[in-house]
Short mmCIF file of C-alpha atoms and ligand atoms in Angstrom, two decimals:
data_model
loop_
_atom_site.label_atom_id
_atom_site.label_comp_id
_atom_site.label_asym_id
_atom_site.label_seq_id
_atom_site.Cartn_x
_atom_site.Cartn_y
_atom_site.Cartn_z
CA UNK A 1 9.26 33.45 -0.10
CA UNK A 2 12.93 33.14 1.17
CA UNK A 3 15.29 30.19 1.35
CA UNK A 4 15.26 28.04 2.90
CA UNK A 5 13.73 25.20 0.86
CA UNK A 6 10.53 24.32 2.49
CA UNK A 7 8.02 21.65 1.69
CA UNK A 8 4.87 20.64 3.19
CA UNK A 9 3.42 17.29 3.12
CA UNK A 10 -0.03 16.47 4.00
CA UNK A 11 -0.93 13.47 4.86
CA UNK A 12 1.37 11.10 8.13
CA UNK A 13 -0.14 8.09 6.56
CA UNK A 14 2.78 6.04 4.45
CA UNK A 15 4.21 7.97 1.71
CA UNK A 16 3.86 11.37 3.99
CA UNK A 17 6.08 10.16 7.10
CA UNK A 18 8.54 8.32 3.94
CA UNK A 19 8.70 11.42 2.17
CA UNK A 20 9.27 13.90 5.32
CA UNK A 21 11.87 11.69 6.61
CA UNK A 22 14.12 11.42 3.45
CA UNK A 23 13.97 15.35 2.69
CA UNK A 24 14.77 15.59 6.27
CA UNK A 25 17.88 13.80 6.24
CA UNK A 26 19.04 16.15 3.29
CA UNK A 27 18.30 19.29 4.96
CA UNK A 28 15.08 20.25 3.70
CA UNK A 29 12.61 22.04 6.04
CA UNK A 30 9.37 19.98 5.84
CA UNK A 31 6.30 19.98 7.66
CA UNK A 32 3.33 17.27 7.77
CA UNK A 33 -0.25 18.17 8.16
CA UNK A 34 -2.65 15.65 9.05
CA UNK A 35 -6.79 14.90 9.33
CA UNK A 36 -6.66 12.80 11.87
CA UNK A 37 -5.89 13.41 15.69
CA UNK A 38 -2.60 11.61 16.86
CA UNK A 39 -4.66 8.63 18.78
CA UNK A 40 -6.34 7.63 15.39
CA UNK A 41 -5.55 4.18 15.38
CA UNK A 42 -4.84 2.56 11.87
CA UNK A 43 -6.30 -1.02 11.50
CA UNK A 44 -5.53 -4.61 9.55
CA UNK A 45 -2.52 -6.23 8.44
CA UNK A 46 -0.06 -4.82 5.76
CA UNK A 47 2.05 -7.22 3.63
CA UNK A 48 5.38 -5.50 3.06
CA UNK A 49 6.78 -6.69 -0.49
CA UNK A 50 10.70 -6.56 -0.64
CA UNK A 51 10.84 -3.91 -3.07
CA UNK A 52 9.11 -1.48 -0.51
CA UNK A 53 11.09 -2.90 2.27
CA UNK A 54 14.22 -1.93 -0.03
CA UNK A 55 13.12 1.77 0.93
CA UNK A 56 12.28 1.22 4.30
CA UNK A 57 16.08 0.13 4.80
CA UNK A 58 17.02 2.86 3.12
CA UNK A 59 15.21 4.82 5.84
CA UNK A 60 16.98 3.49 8.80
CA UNK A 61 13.85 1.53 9.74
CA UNK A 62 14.67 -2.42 7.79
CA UNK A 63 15.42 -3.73 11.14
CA UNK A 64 12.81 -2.36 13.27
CA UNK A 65 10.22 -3.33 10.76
CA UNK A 66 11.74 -6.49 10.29
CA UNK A 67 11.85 -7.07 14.19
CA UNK A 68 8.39 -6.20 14.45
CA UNK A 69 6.86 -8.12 11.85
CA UNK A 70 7.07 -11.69 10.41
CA UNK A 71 8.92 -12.86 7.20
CA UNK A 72 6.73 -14.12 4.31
CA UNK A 73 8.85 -16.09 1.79
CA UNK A 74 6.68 -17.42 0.08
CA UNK A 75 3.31 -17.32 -1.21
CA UNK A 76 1.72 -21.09 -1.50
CA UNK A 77 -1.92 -21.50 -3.72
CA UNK A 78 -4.08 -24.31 -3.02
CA UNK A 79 -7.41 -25.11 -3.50
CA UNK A 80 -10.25 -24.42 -0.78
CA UNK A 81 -10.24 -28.54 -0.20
CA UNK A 82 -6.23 -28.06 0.73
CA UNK A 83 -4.73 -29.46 -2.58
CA UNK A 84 -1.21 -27.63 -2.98
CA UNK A 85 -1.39 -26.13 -6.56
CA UNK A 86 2.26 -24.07 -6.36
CA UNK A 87 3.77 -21.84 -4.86
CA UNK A 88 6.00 -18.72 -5.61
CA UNK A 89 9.07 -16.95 -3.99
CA UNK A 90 9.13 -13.25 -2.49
CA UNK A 91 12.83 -13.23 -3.19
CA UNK A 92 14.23 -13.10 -6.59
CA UNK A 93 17.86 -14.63 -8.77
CA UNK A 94 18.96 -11.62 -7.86
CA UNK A 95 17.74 -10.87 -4.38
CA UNK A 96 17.41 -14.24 -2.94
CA UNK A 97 17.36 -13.36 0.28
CA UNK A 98 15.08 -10.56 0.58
CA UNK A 99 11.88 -11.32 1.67
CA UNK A 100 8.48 -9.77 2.09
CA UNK A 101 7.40 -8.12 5.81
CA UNK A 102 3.57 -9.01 7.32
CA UNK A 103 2.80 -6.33 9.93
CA UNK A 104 0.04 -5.00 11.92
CA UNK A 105 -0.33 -1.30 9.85
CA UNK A 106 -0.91 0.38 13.46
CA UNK A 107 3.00 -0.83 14.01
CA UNK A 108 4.46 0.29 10.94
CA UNK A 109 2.02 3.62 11.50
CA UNK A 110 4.38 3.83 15.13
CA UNK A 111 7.41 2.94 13.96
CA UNK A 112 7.33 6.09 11.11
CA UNK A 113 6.08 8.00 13.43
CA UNK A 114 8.68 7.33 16.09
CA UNK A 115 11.04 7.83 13.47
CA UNK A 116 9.51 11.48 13.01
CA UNK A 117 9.89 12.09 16.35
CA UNK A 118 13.54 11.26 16.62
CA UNK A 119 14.24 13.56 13.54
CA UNK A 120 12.66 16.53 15.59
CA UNK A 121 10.27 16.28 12.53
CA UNK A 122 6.63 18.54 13.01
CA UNK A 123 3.66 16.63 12.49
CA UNK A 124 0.22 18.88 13.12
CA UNK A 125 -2.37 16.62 13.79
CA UNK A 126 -6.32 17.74 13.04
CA UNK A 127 -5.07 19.26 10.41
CA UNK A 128 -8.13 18.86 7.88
CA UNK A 129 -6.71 20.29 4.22
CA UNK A 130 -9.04 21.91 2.49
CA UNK A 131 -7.67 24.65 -0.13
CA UNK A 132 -4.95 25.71 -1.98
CA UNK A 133 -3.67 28.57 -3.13
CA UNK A 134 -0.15 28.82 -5.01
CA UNK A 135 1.65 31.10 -6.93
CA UNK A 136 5.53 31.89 -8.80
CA UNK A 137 6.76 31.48 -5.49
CA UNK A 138 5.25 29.10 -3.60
CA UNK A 139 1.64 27.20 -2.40
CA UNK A 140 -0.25 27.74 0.83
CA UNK A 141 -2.73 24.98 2.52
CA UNK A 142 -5.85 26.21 4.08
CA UNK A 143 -7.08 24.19 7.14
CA UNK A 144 -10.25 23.51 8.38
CA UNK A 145 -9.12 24.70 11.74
CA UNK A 146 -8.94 27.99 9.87
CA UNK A 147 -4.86 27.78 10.24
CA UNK A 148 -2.80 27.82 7.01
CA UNK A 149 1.00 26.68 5.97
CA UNK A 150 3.19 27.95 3.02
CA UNK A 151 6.12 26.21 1.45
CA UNK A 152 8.46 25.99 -1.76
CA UNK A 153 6.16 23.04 -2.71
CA UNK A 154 3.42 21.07 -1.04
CA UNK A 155 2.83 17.40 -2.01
CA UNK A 156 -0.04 15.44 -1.28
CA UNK A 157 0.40 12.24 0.46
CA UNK A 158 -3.36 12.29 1.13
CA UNK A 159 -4.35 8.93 -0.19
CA UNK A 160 -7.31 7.77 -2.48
CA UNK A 161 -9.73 10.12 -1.69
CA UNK A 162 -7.19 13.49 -1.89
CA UNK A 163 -7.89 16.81 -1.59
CA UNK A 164 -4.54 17.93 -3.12
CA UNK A 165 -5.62 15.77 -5.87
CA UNK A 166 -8.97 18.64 -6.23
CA UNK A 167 -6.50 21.12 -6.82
CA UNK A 168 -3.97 19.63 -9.20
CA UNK A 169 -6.70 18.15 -11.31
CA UNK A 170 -10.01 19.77 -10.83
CA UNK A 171 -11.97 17.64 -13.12
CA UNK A 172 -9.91 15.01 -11.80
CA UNK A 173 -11.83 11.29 -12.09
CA UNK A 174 -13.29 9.57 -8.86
CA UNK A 175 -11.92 6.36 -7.43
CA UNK A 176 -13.33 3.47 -9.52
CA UNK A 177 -15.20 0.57 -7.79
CA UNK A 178 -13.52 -2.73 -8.60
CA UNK A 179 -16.79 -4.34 -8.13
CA UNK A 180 -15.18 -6.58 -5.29
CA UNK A 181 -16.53 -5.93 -1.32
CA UNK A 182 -13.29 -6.77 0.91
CA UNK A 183 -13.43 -8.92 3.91
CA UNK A 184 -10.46 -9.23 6.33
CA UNK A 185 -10.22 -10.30 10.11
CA UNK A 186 -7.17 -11.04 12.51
CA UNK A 187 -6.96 -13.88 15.12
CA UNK A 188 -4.69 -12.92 17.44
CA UNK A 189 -2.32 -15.38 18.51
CA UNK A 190 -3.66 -16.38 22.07
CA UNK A 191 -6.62 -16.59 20.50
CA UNK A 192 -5.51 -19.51 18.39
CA UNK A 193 -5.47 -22.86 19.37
CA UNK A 194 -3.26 -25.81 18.05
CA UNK A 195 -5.36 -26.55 15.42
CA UNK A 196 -4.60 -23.11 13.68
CA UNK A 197 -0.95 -24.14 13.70
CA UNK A 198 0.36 -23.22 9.96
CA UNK A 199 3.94 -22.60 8.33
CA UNK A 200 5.17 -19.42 9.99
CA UNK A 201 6.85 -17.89 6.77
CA UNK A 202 3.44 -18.98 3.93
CA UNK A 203 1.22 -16.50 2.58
CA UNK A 204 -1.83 -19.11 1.70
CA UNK A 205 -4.00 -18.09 -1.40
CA UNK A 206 -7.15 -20.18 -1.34
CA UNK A 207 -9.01 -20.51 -4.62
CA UNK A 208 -11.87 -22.60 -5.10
CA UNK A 209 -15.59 -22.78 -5.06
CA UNK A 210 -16.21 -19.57 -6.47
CA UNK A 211 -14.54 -18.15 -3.92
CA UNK A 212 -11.06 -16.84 -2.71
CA UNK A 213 -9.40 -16.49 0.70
CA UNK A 214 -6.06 -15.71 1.87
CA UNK A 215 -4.28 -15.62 5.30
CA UNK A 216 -0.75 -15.14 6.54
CA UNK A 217 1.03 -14.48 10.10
CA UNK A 218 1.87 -11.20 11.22
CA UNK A 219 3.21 -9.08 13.93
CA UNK A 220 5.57 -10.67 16.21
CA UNK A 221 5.89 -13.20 18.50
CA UNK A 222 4.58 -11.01 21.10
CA UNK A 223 2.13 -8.89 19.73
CA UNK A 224 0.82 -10.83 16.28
CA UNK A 225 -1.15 -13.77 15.19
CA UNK A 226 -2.75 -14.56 11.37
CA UNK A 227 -4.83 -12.27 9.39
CA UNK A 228 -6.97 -13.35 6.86
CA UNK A 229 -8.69 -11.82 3.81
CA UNK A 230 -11.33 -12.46 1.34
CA UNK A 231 -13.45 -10.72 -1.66
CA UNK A 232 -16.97 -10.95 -2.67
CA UNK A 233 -18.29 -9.37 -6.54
CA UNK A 234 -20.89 -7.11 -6.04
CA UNK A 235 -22.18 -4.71 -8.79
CA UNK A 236 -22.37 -1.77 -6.61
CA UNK A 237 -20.29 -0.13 -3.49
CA UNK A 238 -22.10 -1.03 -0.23
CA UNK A 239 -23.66 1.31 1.73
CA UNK A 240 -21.77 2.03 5.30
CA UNK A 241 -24.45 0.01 7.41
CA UNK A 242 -24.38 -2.95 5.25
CA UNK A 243 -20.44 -2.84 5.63
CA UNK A 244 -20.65 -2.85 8.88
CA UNK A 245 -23.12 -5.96 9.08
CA UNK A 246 -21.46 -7.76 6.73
CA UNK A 247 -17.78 -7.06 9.03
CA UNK A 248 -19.75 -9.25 11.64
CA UNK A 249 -17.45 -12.15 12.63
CA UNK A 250 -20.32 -14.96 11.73
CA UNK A 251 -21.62 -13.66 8.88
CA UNK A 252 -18.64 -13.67 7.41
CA UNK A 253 -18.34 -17.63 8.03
CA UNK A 254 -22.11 -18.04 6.56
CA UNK A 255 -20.43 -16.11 3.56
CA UNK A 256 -17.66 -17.80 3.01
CA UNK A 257 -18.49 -21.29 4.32
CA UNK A 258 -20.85 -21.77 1.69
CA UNK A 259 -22.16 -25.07 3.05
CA UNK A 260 -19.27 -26.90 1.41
CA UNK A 261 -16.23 -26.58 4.00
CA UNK A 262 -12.79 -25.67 3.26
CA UNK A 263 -9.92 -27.06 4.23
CA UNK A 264 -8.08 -27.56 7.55
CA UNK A 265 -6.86 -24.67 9.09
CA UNK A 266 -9.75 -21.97 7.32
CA UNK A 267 -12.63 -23.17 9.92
CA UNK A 268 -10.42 -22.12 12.51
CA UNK A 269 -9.24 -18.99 11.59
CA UNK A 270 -12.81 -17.68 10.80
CA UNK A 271 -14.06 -19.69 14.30
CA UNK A 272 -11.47 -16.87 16.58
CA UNK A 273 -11.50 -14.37 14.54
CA UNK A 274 -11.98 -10.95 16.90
CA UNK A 275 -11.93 -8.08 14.71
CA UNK A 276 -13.23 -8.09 11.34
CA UNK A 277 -14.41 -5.67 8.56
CA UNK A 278 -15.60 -5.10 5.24
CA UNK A 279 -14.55 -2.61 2.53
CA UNK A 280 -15.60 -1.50 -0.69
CA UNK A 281 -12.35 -1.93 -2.68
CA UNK A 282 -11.42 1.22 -5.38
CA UNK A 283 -8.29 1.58 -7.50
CA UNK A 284 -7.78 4.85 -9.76
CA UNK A 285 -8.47 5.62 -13.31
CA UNK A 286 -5.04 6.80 -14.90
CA UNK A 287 -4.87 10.72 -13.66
CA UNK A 288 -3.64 12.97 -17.13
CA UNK A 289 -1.03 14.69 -14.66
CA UNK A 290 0.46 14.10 -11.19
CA UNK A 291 1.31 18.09 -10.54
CA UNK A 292 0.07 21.50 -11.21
CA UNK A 293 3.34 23.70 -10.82
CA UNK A 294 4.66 23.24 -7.16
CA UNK A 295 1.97 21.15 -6.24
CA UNK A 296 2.37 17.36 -6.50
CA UNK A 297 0.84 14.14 -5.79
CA UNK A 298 2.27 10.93 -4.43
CA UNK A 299 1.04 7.31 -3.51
CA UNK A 300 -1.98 6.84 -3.31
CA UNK A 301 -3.64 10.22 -4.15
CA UNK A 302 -1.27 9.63 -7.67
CA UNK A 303 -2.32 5.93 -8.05
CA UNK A 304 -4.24 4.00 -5.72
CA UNK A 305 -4.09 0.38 -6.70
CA UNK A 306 -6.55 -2.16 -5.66
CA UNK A 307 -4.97 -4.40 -2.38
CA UNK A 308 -4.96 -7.17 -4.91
CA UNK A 309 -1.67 -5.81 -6.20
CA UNK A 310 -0.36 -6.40 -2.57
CA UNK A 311 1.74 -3.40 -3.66
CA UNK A 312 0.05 0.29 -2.16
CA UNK A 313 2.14 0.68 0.44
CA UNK A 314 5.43 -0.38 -1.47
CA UNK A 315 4.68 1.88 -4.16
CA UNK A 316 3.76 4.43 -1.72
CA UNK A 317 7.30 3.92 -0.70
CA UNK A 318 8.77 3.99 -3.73
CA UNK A 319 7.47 7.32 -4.82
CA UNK A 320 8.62 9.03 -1.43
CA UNK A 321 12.16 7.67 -2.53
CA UNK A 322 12.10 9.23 -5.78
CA UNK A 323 10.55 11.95 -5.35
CA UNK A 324 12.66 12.73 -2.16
CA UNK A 325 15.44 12.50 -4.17
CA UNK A 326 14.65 14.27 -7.22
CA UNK A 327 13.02 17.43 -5.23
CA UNK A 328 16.55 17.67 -3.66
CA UNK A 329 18.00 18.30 -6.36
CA UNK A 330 15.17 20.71 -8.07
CA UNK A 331 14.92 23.19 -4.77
CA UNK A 332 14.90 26.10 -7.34
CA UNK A 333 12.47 24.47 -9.20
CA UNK A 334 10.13 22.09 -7.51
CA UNK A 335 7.97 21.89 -11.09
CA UNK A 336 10.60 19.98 -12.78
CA UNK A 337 11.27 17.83 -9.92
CA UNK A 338 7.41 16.75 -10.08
CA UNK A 339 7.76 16.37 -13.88
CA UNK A 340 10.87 14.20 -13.27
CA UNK A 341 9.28 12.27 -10.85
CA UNK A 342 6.03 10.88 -12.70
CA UNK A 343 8.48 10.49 -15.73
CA UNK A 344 10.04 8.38 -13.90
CA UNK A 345 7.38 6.34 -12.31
CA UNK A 346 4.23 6.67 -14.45
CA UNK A 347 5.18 3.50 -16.32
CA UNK A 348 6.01 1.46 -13.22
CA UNK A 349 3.05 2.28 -11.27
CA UNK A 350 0.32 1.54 -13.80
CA UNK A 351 1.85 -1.91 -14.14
CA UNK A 352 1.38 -2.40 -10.93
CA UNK A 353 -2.71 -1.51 -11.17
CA UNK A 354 -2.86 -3.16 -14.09
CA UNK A 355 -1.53 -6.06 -12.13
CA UNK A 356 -4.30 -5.58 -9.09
CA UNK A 357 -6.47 -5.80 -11.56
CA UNK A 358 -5.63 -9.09 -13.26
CA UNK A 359 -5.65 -10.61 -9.36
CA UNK A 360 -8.74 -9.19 -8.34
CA UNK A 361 -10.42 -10.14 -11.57
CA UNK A 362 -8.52 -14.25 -11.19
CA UNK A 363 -10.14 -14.10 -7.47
CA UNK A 364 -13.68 -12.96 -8.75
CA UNK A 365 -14.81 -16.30 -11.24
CA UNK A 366 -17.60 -18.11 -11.61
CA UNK A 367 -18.04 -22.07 -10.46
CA UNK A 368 -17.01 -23.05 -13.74
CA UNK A 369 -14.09 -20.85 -14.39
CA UNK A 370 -12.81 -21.21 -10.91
CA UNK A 371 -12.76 -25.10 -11.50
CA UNK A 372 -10.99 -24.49 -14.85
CA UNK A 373 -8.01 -21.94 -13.26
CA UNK A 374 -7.47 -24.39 -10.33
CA UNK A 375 -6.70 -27.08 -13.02
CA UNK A 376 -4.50 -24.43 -15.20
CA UNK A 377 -2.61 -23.17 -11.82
CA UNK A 378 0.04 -24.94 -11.48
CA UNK A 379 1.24 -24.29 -15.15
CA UNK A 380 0.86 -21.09 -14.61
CA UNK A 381 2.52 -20.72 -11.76
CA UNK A 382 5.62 -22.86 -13.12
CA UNK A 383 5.43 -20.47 -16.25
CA UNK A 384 5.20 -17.31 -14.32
CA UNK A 385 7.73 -18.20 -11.22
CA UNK A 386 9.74 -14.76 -12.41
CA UNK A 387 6.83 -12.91 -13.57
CA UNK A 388 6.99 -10.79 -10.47
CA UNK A 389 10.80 -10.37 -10.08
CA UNK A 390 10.67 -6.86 -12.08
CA UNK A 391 8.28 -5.44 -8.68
CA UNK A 392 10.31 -6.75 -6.09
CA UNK A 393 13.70 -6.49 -7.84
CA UNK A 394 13.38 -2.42 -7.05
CA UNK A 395 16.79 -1.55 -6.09
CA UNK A 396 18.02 2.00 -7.52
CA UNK A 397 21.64 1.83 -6.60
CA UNK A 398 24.75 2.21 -9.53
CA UNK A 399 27.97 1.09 -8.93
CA UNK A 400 29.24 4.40 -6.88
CA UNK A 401 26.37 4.00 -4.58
CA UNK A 402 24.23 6.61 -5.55
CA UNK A 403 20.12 6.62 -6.42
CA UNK A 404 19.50 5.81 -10.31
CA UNK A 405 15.73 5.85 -11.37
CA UNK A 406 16.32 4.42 -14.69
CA UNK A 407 12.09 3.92 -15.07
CA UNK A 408 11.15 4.27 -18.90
CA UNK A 409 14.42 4.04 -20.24
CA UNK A 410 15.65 7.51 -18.77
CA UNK A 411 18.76 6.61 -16.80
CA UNK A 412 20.32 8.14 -13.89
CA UNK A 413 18.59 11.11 -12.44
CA UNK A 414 20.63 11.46 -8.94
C1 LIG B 501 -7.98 -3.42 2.94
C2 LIG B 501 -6.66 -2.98 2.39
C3 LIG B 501 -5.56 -3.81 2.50
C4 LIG B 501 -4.32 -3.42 1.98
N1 LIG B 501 -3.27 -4.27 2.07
C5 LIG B 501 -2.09 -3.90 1.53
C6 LIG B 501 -0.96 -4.77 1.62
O1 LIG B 501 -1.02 -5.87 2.19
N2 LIG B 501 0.22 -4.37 1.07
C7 LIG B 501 0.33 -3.15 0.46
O2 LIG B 501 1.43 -2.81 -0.03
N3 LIG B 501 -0.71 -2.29 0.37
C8 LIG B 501 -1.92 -2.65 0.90
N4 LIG B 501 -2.98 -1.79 0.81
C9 LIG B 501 -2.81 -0.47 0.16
C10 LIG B 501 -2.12 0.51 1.10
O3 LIG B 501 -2.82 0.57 2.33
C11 LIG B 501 -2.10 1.91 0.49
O4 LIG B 501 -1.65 1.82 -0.84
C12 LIG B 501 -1.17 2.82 1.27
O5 LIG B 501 -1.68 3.02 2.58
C13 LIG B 501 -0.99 4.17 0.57
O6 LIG B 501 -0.25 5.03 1.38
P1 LIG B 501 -0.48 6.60 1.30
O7 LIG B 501 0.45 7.19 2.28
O8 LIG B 501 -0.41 7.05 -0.12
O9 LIG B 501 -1.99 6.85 1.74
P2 LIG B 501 -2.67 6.55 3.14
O10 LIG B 501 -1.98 5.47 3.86
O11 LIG B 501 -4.13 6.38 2.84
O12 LIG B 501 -2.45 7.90 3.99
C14 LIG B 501 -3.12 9.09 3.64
C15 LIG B 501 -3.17 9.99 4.87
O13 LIG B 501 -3.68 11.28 4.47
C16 LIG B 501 -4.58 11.74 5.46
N5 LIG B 501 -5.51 12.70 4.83
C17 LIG B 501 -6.50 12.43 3.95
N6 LIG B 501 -7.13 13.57 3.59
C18 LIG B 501 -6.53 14.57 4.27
C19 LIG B 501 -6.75 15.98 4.32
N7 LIG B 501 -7.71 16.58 3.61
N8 LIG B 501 -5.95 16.74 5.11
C20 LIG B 501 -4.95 16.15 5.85
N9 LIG B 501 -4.70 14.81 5.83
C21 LIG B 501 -5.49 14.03 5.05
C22 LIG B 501 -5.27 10.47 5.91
O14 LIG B 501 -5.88 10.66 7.19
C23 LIG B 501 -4.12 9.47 5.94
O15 LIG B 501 -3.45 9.44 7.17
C24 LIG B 501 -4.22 -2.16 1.33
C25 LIG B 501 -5.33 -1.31 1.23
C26 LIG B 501 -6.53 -1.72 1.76
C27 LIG B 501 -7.75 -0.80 1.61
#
């Protein structure tokens, strides 16, 4: 194959557009290949942590995100009676300022793609990957459309249930249930009334009562209003027609109602709620590798991490930083640059799941328990005020302004 360097990227979902855009800017030919058609509308609310709107900045996009989203500064826990057990920043000692981003995901979906667009950047939509074939020179996707693509490399921004991942990994593991059924709605904002009225820059984390629920604003102040989100254990993954009962707007308030009440402004939010679903929640096991020669895997399809984490997307970020970064300077040899990417990220990233874990796991108690971590909370939470600083702190600039990954010890890489 001749110069020059060309990658292809399937997958326009996060990491994809990310990715594309930053090889973009440094010259590299890349082209995206996606399932879905061009109208397929993303749904629910995406909480933006600073470290991921670090890279977004980085993009050209902080403001425009910003603009079309609403800060979070804080997250605040109380229990499901209202009692204020703590609360913890977004910003960090050495970030202060930098806060976290709640935003509709259809609107960050439009803003990367607008972005795209701008760039003169190819996106082929319907583009359902399903082989690959590589070889010293290059890899080639097969389409269901029967159309195919070469490049230099190909990554796979495909998400949790990849295809790329089938061919880097054969015997790759499946997605492991979390044992957790996800339960989210949005209220839009004339929708709400002035008894929803609640701090405009809180996430809320409810625990209590053997059960957990969370809600923060989004959007803007046109176009926005307060999602909310819940989880329920269950042993197994539920089927698609019991997901789709249980995503009805009033069972969801039998659910999580439980006969007891919670406080002020839940009643509310679950009372105008218009769109609502529920989800089967996965994260990944550990994959053994992220590449197989010029094929590699990013964001999700690397490392899906349960929502608890609050961290997908950011990570999904992340990775199309560093890997846009390191695969610029690898064109010759797009193997090391995949080698030098999950090098430099591996340790990060499983910290992160680990993490998602540990929250779904704090969410998911019995009565008894739940009653006990209420009363330990706001130790904890004094404790632990800087136990998240080392996520959100992400910033990989030296002194001379250029990109240093120095993940597991390794030091500058660009
Ligand atoms: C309910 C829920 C709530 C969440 N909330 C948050 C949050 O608040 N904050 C946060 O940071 N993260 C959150 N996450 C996680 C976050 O959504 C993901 O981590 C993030 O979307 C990963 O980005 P990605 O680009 O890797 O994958 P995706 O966003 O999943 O994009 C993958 C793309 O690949 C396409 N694709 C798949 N297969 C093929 C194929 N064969 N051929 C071509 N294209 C294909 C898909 O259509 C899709 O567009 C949440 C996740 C869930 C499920």
């Amino acid at each position: 194959m001749q110069h020059p360097f060309r990658v292809l990227v399937i997958g326009a979902g996060i990491a994809g557009p990310a990715l594309a855009l930053l090889l973009h800017k440094a010259g590299v030919e890349v082209e995206l290949h996606e399932a879905y058609p061009q109208s397929g509308g993303a749904g629910g609310v995406l909480t933006l942590a600073p470290n991921g709107m670090h890279v977004l900045r980085e993009l050209g996009l902080g403001d425009r995100v910003t603009a079309s989203g609403c800060a979070i500064a804080q997250f605040e826990f109380r229990t499901h009676k209202g009692r204020r057990l703590g609360a913890m920043s977004y910003g960090t000692p050495a970030h202060p300022n930098d806060v976290a981003i709640s935003i509709a995901r259809e609107t960050l979906h439009f803003i990367l793609l607008e972005a795209l667009r701008d760039a003169g950047i190819a996106v082929h939509w319907n583009r359902q990957l399903e082989r690959i074939e590589q070889d010293a020179q290059g890899a080639t996707a097969f389409f269901g459309d029967g159309t195919r693509d070469s490049g230099h490399a190909l990554v796979g921004a495909d998400g949790i249930r990849s295809r790329v991942r089938e061919h880097v990994l054969p015997d790759a593991p499946k997605p492991s249930f979390t044992g957790l059924v996800g339960y989210g709605g949005v209220v839009p904002r004339e929708a709400m009334d002035a008894d929803d009225a609640i701090d405009s820059d809180l996430m809320t984390l409810c625990f209590g009562n053997a059960r957990f629920l969370g809600y923060a604003p989004y959007g803007d102040a046109k176009d926005g209003g307060m999602g909310w989100w819940s989880a329920l254990p269950s042993a197994a993954p539920l089927d698609a027609d019991t997901l789709r009962t249980l995503g009805d707007a009033a069972n969801l308030r039998r659910l999580l109602e439980t006969g007891r009440g919670w406080f002020g402004p839940v009643p509310g939010l679950l009372e105008h709620t218009i769109r609502c679903l529920a989800f089967n929640l996965f994260d990944m096991p550990s994959l053994p590798r992220w590449s197989r020669e010029r094929v590699g895997l990013i964001g999700d399809a690397a490392h899906a991490m349960s929502p608890h984490s609050g961290q997908g997307a950011s990570m999904a970020l992340e990775d199309a930083l560093v890997l846009g970064t390191v695969l610029q300077h690898h064109r010759d040899a797009p193997q090391q640059a995949f080698a030098e990417f999950e090098r430099v990220r591996r340790g990060r990233v499983e910290r992160a799941i680990a993490l998602g874990r540990r929250s779904g796991d704090a969410k998911n108690k019995g009565a008894l328990a739940a009653w006990l971590q209420t009363r330990l909370m706001p130790l904890f939470l004094h404790l632990g005020r800087h136990s998240m600083d080392w996520i959100y702190d992400y910033r990989p600039r030296n002194d001379s302004g250029s990109r240093v990954f120095a993940g597991d010890g390794l030091g500058p890489t660009a």
